């Protein structure tokens, strides 16, 4: 899979939510926050908040490199 979801307890999510310079979007009944800066390093993750279930999640990105086809 390109994206894996990893669950965190509420205390660690509070720490994950502290960030600036991020991008946020509302889709359906959820909020998604991508990347940003936590004051120590740049972040490359997605955290989500499900408004219906009052729950948080964190997506870890695992990117795959495509192989170039020879002769094209």
mmCIF file with all atom_site columns, C-alpha atoms in Angstrom:
data_model
loop_
_atom_site.group_PDB
_atom_site.id
_atom_site.type_symbol
_atom_site.label_atom_id
_atom_site.label_alt_id
_atom_site.label_comp_id
_atom_site.label_asym_id
_atom_site.label_entity_id
_atom_site.label_seq_id
_atom_site.pdbx_PDB_ins_code
_atom_site.Cartn_x
_atom_site.Cartn_y
_atom_site.Cartn_z
_atom_site.occupancy
_atom_site.B_iso_or_equiv
_atom_site.pdbx_formal_charge
_atom_site.auth_seq_id
_atom_site.auth_comp_id
_atom_site.auth_asym_id
_atom_site.auth_atom_id
_atom_site.pdbx_PDB_model_num
ATOM 1  C CA . UNK A 1 1  ? 0.000   0.000  0.000   1.00 0.00 ? 1  UNK A CA 1
ATOM 2  C CA . UNK A 1 2  ? 1.083   3.569  -0.592  1.00 0.00 ? 2  UNK A CA 1
ATOM 3  C CA . UNK A 1 3  ? -0.300  4.767  2.743   1.00 0.00 ? 3  UNK A CA 1
ATOM 4  C CA . UNK A 1 4  ? -0.520  2.982  6.093   1.00 0.00 ? 4  UNK A CA 1
ATOM 5  C CA . UNK A 1 5  ? -2.679  4.116  9.007   1.00 0.00 ? 5  UNK A CA 1
ATOM 6  C CA . UNK A 1 6  ? -1.152  3.909  12.457  1.00 0.00 ? 6  UNK A CA 1
ATOM 7  C CA . UNK A 1 7  ? -3.276  4.630  15.549  1.00 0.00 ? 7  UNK A CA 1
ATOM 8  C CA . UNK A 1 8  ? -1.928  6.650  18.482  1.00 0.00 ? 8  UNK A CA 1
ATOM 9  C CA . UNK A 1 9  ? -3.277  7.325  21.950  1.00 0.00 ? 9  UNK A CA 1
ATOM 10 C CA . UNK A 1 10 ? -4.672  10.788 22.683  1.00 0.00 ? 10 UNK A CA 1
ATOM 11 C CA . UNK A 1 11 ? -1.568  11.977 24.595  1.00 0.00 ? 11 UNK A CA 1
ATOM 12 C CA . UNK A 1 12 ? 0.838   11.325 21.730  1.00 0.00 ? 12 UNK A CA 1
ATOM 13 C CA . UNK A 1 13 ? -1.600  12.831 19.222  1.00 0.00 ? 13 UNK A CA 1
ATOM 14 C CA . UNK A 1 14 ? -1.552  16.111 21.115  1.00 0.00 ? 14 UNK A CA 1
ATOM 15 C CA . UNK A 1 15 ? 2.194   16.239 20.493  1.00 0.00 ? 15 UNK A CA 1
ATOM 16 C CA . UNK A 1 16 ? 1.695   15.298 16.815  1.00 0.00 ? 16 UNK A CA 1
ATOM 17 C CA . UNK A 1 17 ? -0.892  18.044 16.326  1.00 0.00 ? 17 UNK A CA 1
ATOM 18 C CA . UNK A 1 18 ? 1.515   20.835 17.309  1.00 0.00 ? 18 UNK A CA 1
ATOM 19 C CA . UNK A 1 19 ? 2.811   22.096 13.984  1.00 0.00 ? 19 UNK A CA 1
ATOM 20 C CA . UNK A 1 20 ? 3.019   25.107 11.713  1.00 0.00 ? 20 UNK A CA 1
ATOM 21 C CA . UNK A 1 21 ? 3.470   25.585 7.946   1.00 0.00 ? 21 UNK A CA 1
ATOM 22 C CA . UNK A 1 22 ? 1.103   22.678 7.248   1.00 0.00 ? 22 UNK A CA 1
ATOM 23 C CA . UNK A 1 23 ? -1.729  22.107 4.796   1.00 0.00 ? 23 UNK A CA 1
ATOM 24 C CA . UNK A 1 24 ? -5.218  21.189 5.998   1.00 0.00 ? 24 UNK A CA 1
ATOM 25 C CA . UNK A 1 25 ? -8.301  20.037 4.128   1.00 0.00 ? 25 UNK A CA 1
ATOM 26 C CA . UNK A 1 26 ? -11.808 19.014 5.197   1.00 0.00 ? 26 UNK A CA 1
ATOM 27 C CA . UNK A 1 27 ? -13.196 16.033 3.296   1.00 0.00 ? 27 UNK A CA 1
ATOM 28 C CA . UNK A 1 28 ? -16.429 14.299 4.211   1.00 0.00 ? 28 UNK A CA 1
ATOM 29 C CA . UNK A 1 29 ? -16.651 14.268 7.992   1.00 0.00 ? 29 UNK A CA 1
ATOM 30 C CA . UNK A 1 30 ? -12.893 14.387 8.559   1.00 0.00 ? 30 UNK A CA 1
ATOM 31 C CA . UNK A 1 31 ? -10.071 16.913 8.735   1.00 0.00 ? 31 UNK A CA 1
ATOM 32 C CA . UNK A 1 32 ? -6.677  16.009 7.251   1.00 0.00 ? 32 UNK A CA 1
ATOM 33 C CA . UNK A 1 33 ? -3.423  17.822 8.064   1.00 0.00 ? 33 UNK A CA 1
ATOM 34 C CA . UNK A 1 34 ? -0.346  17.216 5.894   1.00 0.00 ? 34 UNK A CA 1
ATOM 35 C CA . UNK A 1 35 ? 3.248   17.966 6.803   1.00 0.00 ? 35 UNK A CA 1
ATOM 36 C CA . UNK A 1 36 ? 4.444   21.105 8.477   1.00 0.00 ? 36 UNK A CA 1
ATOM 37 C CA . UNK A 1 37 ? 7.096   21.963 11.025  1.00 0.00 ? 37 UNK A CA 1
ATOM 38 C CA . UNK A 1 38 ? 7.025   20.981 14.703  1.00 0.00 ? 38 UNK A CA 1
ATOM 39 C CA . UNK A 1 39 ? 9.819   23.370 15.699  1.00 0.00 ? 39 UNK A CA 1
ATOM 40 C CA . UNK A 1 40 ? 12.453  20.633 15.540  1.00 0.00 ? 40 UNK A CA 1
ATOM 41 C CA . UNK A 1 41 ? 12.047  19.177 12.054  1.00 0.00 ? 41 UNK A CA 1
ATOM 42 C CA . UNK A 1 42 ? 9.920   19.221 8.918   1.00 0.00 ? 42 UNK A CA 1
ATOM 43 C CA . UNK A 1 43 ? 7.137   16.618 8.968   1.00 0.00 ? 43 UNK A CA 1
ATOM 44 C CA . UNK A 1 44 ? 6.074   14.321 6.130   1.00 0.00 ? 44 UNK A CA 1
ATOM 45 C CA . UNK A 1 45 ? 2.944   12.705 7.543   1.00 0.00 ? 45 UNK A CA 1
ATOM 46 C CA . UNK A 1 46 ? -0.814  13.089 7.579   1.00 0.00 ? 46 UNK A CA 1
ATOM 47 C CA . UNK A 1 47 ? -2.901  13.280 10.743  1.00 0.00 ? 47 UNK A CA 1
ATOM 48 C CA . UNK A 1 48 ? -6.676  13.040 10.574  1.00 0.00 ? 48 UNK A CA 1
ATOM 49 C CA . UNK A 1 49 ? -9.580  13.845 12.842  1.00 0.00 ? 49 UNK A CA 1
ATOM 50 C CA . UNK A 1 50 ? -12.885 12.019 12.362  1.00 0.00 ? 50 UNK A CA 1
ATOM 51 C CA . UNK A 1 51 ? -15.621 14.411 13.467  1.00 0.00 ? 51 UNK A CA 1
ATOM 52 C CA . UNK A 1 52 ? -18.275 11.672 13.726  1.00 0.00 ? 52 UNK A CA 1
ATOM 53 C CA . UNK A 1 53 ? -16.238 9.362  15.972  1.00 0.00 ? 53 UNK A CA 1
ATOM 54 C CA . UNK A 1 54 ? -14.214 12.051 17.775  1.00 0.00 ? 54 UNK A CA 1
ATOM 55 C CA . UNK A 1 55 ? -11.048 10.068 16.963  1.00 0.00 ? 55 UNK A CA 1
ATOM 56 C CA . UNK A 1 56 ? -7.584  10.812 15.624  1.00 0.00 ? 56 UNK A CA 1
ATOM 57 C CA . UNK A 1 57 ? -5.337  8.815  13.324  1.00 0.00 ? 57 UNK A CA 1
ATOM 58 C CA . UNK A 1 58 ? -1.958  9.222  11.700  1.00 0.00 ? 58 UNK A CA 1
ATOM 59 C CA . UNK A 1 59 ? -0.989  8.161  8.205   1.00 0.00 ? 59 UNK A CA 1
ATOM 60 C CA . UNK A 1 60 ? 2.595   7.201  7.519   1.00 0.00 ? 60 UNK A CA 1
ATOM 61 C CA . UNK A 1 61 ? 3.567   7.602  3.878   1.00 0.00 ? 61 UNK A CA 1
ATOM 62 C CA . UNK A 1 62 ? 5.468   4.843  2.175   1.00 0.00 ? 62 UNK A CA 1
ATOM 63 C CA . UNK A 1 63 ? 6.355   5.854  -1.355  1.00 0.00 ? 63 UNK A CA 1
ATOM 64 C CA . UNK A 1 64 ? 7.407   3.483  -4.071  1.00 0.00 ? 64 UNK A CA 1
ATOM 65 C CA . UNK A 1 65 ? 9.632   4.316  -7.007  1.00 0.00 ? 65 UNK A CA 1
ATOM 66 C CA . UNK A 1 66 ? 8.373   3.326  -10.439 1.00 0.00 ? 66 UNK A CA 1
ATOM 67 C CA . UNK A 1 67 ? 10.708  1.405  -12.689 1.00 0.00 ? 67 UNK A CA 1
ATOM 68 C CA . UNK A 1 68 ? 11.235  3.086  -16.035 1.00 0.00 ? 68 UNK A CA 1
ATOM 69 C CA . UNK A 1 69 ? 10.431  0.873  -18.993 1.00 0.00 ? 69 UNK A CA 1
ATOM 70 C CA . UNK A 1 70 ? 13.317  0.556  -21.413 1.00 0.00 ? 70 UNK A CA 1
ATOM 71 C CA . UNK A 1 71 ? 12.745  1.601  -24.993 1.00 0.00 ? 71 UNK A CA 1
ATOM 72 C CA . UNK A 1 72 ? 9.922   4.060  -24.290 1.00 0.00 ? 72 UNK A CA 1
#
